[in-house]
């Protein structure tokens, strides 16, 4: 008998970056910890951290997506993630993310010097985005 399936869609202001893909499981980091969702899971809505989302399809296939916060909603075997930005592993420009990491680290140093709490908060979030992209891009695709 065929395994039960669900679909996963990720939408961002730039459009749909992951479109209605069939999945047997997905794993995401919510503000309350990591969740693993299988088909027929009870409905849920949760806020996401800046972290990776892993979508498993079939036996071996797995997509890794760097997701920049947002929310996940799951019901009737449809998962929808709404985030400020999301990039699939193969779409991540690592050099750009490394440059963004360097800029964020410099901004953090500057914010400390100036005692600027707003700049510090913004720079820390930018740093998390950059590190998340670097981490997702560096994962072995077949792990
Ligand atoms: P940068 O300073 O490099 O623009 P950022 O964290 O400020 O990084 P965002 O505002 O989160 O960038 O994203 C703006 C757009 O650029 C989004 O569409 C996002 O998917 C894309 N993007 C950002 N960084 C990368 C990257 N390293 N590789 C691929 N796409 C990226």
Short mmCIF file of C-alpha atoms and ligand atoms in Angstrom, two decimals:
data_model
loop_
_atom_site.label_atom_id
_atom_site.label_comp_id
_atom_site.label_asym_id
_atom_site.label_seq_id
_atom_site.Cartn_x
_atom_site.Cartn_y
_atom_site.Cartn_z
CA UNK A 1 0.00 0.00 0.00
CA UNK A 2 1.30 3.48 -0.83
CA UNK A 3 2.64 5.53 2.09
CA UNK A 4 0.37 8.39 3.13
CA UNK A 5 1.66 11.71 1.82
CA UNK A 6 1.30 15.38 2.45
CA UNK A 7 2.24 18.49 0.51
CA UNK A 8 4.61 21.27 1.53
CA UNK A 9 4.53 24.80 0.13
CA UNK A 10 6.77 27.70 1.15
CA UNK A 11 5.68 31.21 0.23
CA UNK A 12 7.70 34.41 0.63
CA UNK A 13 7.18 38.00 -0.56
CA UNK A 14 9.29 37.01 -3.61
CA UNK A 15 6.81 34.30 -4.55
CA UNK A 16 6.53 30.60 -3.95
CA UNK A 17 9.96 29.14 -3.34
CA UNK A 18 8.80 25.57 -2.73
CA UNK A 19 5.67 24.59 -4.51
CA UNK A 20 3.26 21.98 -3.35
CA UNK A 21 5.89 19.26 -3.05
CA UNK A 22 4.87 15.76 -2.00
CA UNK A 23 6.47 14.79 1.29
CA UNK A 24 6.51 11.88 3.73
CA UNK A 25 7.84 14.03 6.59
CA UNK A 26 9.13 17.48 7.34
CA UNK A 27 11.22 18.81 10.19
CA UNK A 28 11.32 22.45 11.28
CA UNK A 29 12.59 24.45 14.23
CA UNK A 30 9.80 26.34 15.96
CA UNK A 31 10.20 28.90 18.73
CA UNK A 32 9.20 26.04 21.09
CA UNK A 33 11.68 23.54 19.69
CA UNK A 34 12.06 21.15 16.77
CA UNK A 35 8.98 19.49 15.29
CA UNK A 36 8.76 16.52 12.96
CA UNK A 37 5.48 16.29 11.07
CA UNK A 38 4.21 13.10 9.48
CA UNK A 39 1.09 12.73 7.32
CA UNK A 40 -2.17 12.73 9.34
CA UNK A 41 -0.61 14.85 12.10
CA UNK A 42 -3.14 16.91 14.03
CA UNK A 43 -3.55 20.51 12.78
CA UNK A 44 -1.02 22.98 14.10
CA UNK A 45 0.27 26.48 13.65
CA UNK A 46 3.69 27.51 14.97
CA UNK A 47 6.21 30.34 14.69
CA UNK A 48 9.52 29.33 13.11
CA UNK A 49 13.09 30.18 14.03
CA UNK A 50 15.65 31.27 11.45
CA UNK A 51 16.75 27.73 10.70
CA UNK A 52 16.58 24.93 8.19
CA UNK A 53 13.45 23.09 7.14
CA UNK A 54 14.00 19.52 5.95
CA UNK A 55 11.44 17.92 3.67
CA UNK A 56 11.68 14.19 3.17
CA UNK A 57 10.13 12.54 0.14
CA UNK A 58 10.26 8.83 -0.60
CA UNK A 59 13.04 6.66 0.84
CA UNK A 60 16.17 8.77 0.29
CA UNK A 61 15.11 12.15 -1.06
CA UNK A 62 15.46 15.13 1.24
CA UNK A 63 15.33 18.86 0.48
CA UNK A 64 16.92 21.35 2.82
CA UNK A 65 15.66 24.89 2.82
CA UNK A 66 17.07 27.86 4.73
CA UNK A 67 13.97 29.56 6.13
CA UNK A 68 14.01 33.03 7.61
CA UNK A 69 11.49 32.84 10.45
CA UNK A 70 7.77 33.07 9.71
CA UNK A 71 5.04 30.55 10.44
CA UNK A 72 4.07 27.01 9.55
CA UNK A 73 0.46 25.93 9.31
CA UNK A 74 -0.51 22.29 8.95
CA UNK A 75 -3.95 20.84 8.36
CA UNK A 76 -5.52 18.17 6.16
CA UNK A 77 -2.05 16.99 5.10
CA UNK A 78 -1.16 20.39 3.66
CA UNK A 79 1.79 22.25 5.19
CA UNK A 80 2.19 25.92 4.34
CA UNK A 81 5.19 27.92 5.48
CA UNK A 82 5.05 31.70 5.17
CA UNK A 83 8.44 33.33 5.67
CA UNK A 84 10.30 36.58 4.89
CA UNK A 85 12.73 34.61 2.74
CA UNK A 86 13.57 31.00 1.97
CA UNK A 87 16.24 29.43 -0.22
CA UNK A 88 16.66 25.84 -1.24
CA UNK A 89 20.14 24.48 -0.57
CA UNK A 90 21.18 24.57 -4.24
CA UNK A 91 20.04 28.20 -4.64
CA UNK A 92 22.17 29.54 -1.79
CA UNK A 93 24.98 31.87 -2.86
CA UNK A 94 27.59 31.02 -0.22
CA UNK A 95 29.92 33.94 -1.03
CA UNK A 96 27.01 36.36 -0.59
CA UNK A 97 26.12 34.76 2.74
CA UNK A 98 29.76 34.94 3.91
CA UNK A 99 29.89 38.63 2.98
CA UNK A 100 26.62 39.19 4.85
CA UNK A 101 28.09 37.37 7.87
CA UNK A 102 31.18 39.62 7.84
CA UNK A 103 29.02 42.77 7.55
CA UNK A 104 26.80 41.60 10.40
CA UNK A 105 29.80 40.88 12.64
CA UNK A 106 31.18 44.36 11.90
CA UNK A 107 27.78 45.90 12.64
CA UNK A 108 27.64 44.01 15.96
CA UNK A 109 31.07 45.40 16.93
CA UNK A 110 29.95 48.90 15.92
CA UNK A 111 26.69 48.59 17.85
CA UNK A 112 28.59 47.54 20.98
CA UNK A 113 30.93 50.53 20.64
CA UNK A 114 27.99 52.91 20.17
CA UNK A 115 25.75 51.19 22.76
CA UNK A 116 23.10 51.06 20.04
CA UNK A 117 20.60 48.37 21.07
CA UNK A 118 18.53 48.64 17.86
CA UNK A 119 21.53 48.22 15.57
CA UNK A 120 22.68 45.32 17.74
CA UNK A 121 19.33 43.53 17.43
CA UNK A 122 19.20 44.03 13.64
CA UNK A 123 22.80 42.89 13.19
CA UNK A 124 22.28 39.80 15.35
CA UNK A 125 19.28 38.77 13.24
CA UNK A 126 21.26 39.42 10.02
CA UNK A 127 24.06 37.27 11.42
CA UNK A 128 21.62 34.43 12.16
CA UNK A 129 20.27 34.62 8.58
CA UNK A 130 23.79 34.48 7.13
CA UNK A 131 24.93 31.61 9.37
CA UNK A 132 21.76 29.65 8.62
CA UNK A 133 22.39 29.96 4.86
CA UNK A 134 26.03 28.94 5.27
CA UNK A 135 25.05 25.94 7.42
CA UNK A 136 22.33 24.73 5.05
CA UNK A 137 24.61 25.14 2.01
CA UNK A 138 27.39 23.17 3.69
CA UNK A 139 25.32 20.10 4.62
CA UNK A 140 26.00 16.96 2.71
CA UNK A 141 23.06 16.47 0.34
CA UNK A 142 22.88 12.73 1.12
CA UNK A 143 23.23 12.72 4.85
P1 LIG B 1 22.13 40.24 1.91
O1 LIG B 1 22.76 41.26 2.84
O2 LIG B 1 23.14 39.38 1.23
O3 LIG B 1 21.09 40.83 0.99
P2 LIG B 1 20.00 39.49 3.69
O4 LIG B 1 19.98 38.52 4.83
O5 LIG B 1 19.85 40.93 4.07
O6 LIG B 1 21.34 39.22 2.88
P3 LIG B 1 17.32 39.01 2.90
O7 LIG B 1 16.76 40.38 3.10
O8 LIG B 1 17.02 37.97 3.94
O9 LIG B 1 18.90 39.12 2.64
O10 LIG B 1 16.84 38.43 1.49
C1 LIG B 1 16.64 39.27 0.35
C2 LIG B 1 16.47 38.36 -0.85
O11 LIG B 1 17.73 37.80 -1.23
C3 LIG B 1 15.55 37.16 -0.59
O12 LIG B 1 14.87 36.87 -1.80
C4 LIG B 1 16.51 36.02 -0.25
O13 LIG B 1 15.97 34.76 -0.60
C5 LIG B 1 17.71 36.37 -1.14
N1 LIG B 1 19.00 35.99 -0.55
C6 LIG B 1 19.63 36.57 0.48
N2 LIG B 1 20.83 36.02 0.71
C7 LIG B 1 20.96 35.02 -0.20
C8 LIG B 1 21.97 34.05 -0.47
N3 LIG B 1 23.11 33.99 0.25
N4 LIG B 1 21.79 33.19 -1.48
C9 LIG B 1 20.65 33.23 -2.22
N5 LIG B 1 19.65 34.12 -2.01
C10 LIG B 1 19.79 35.00 -1.01
#
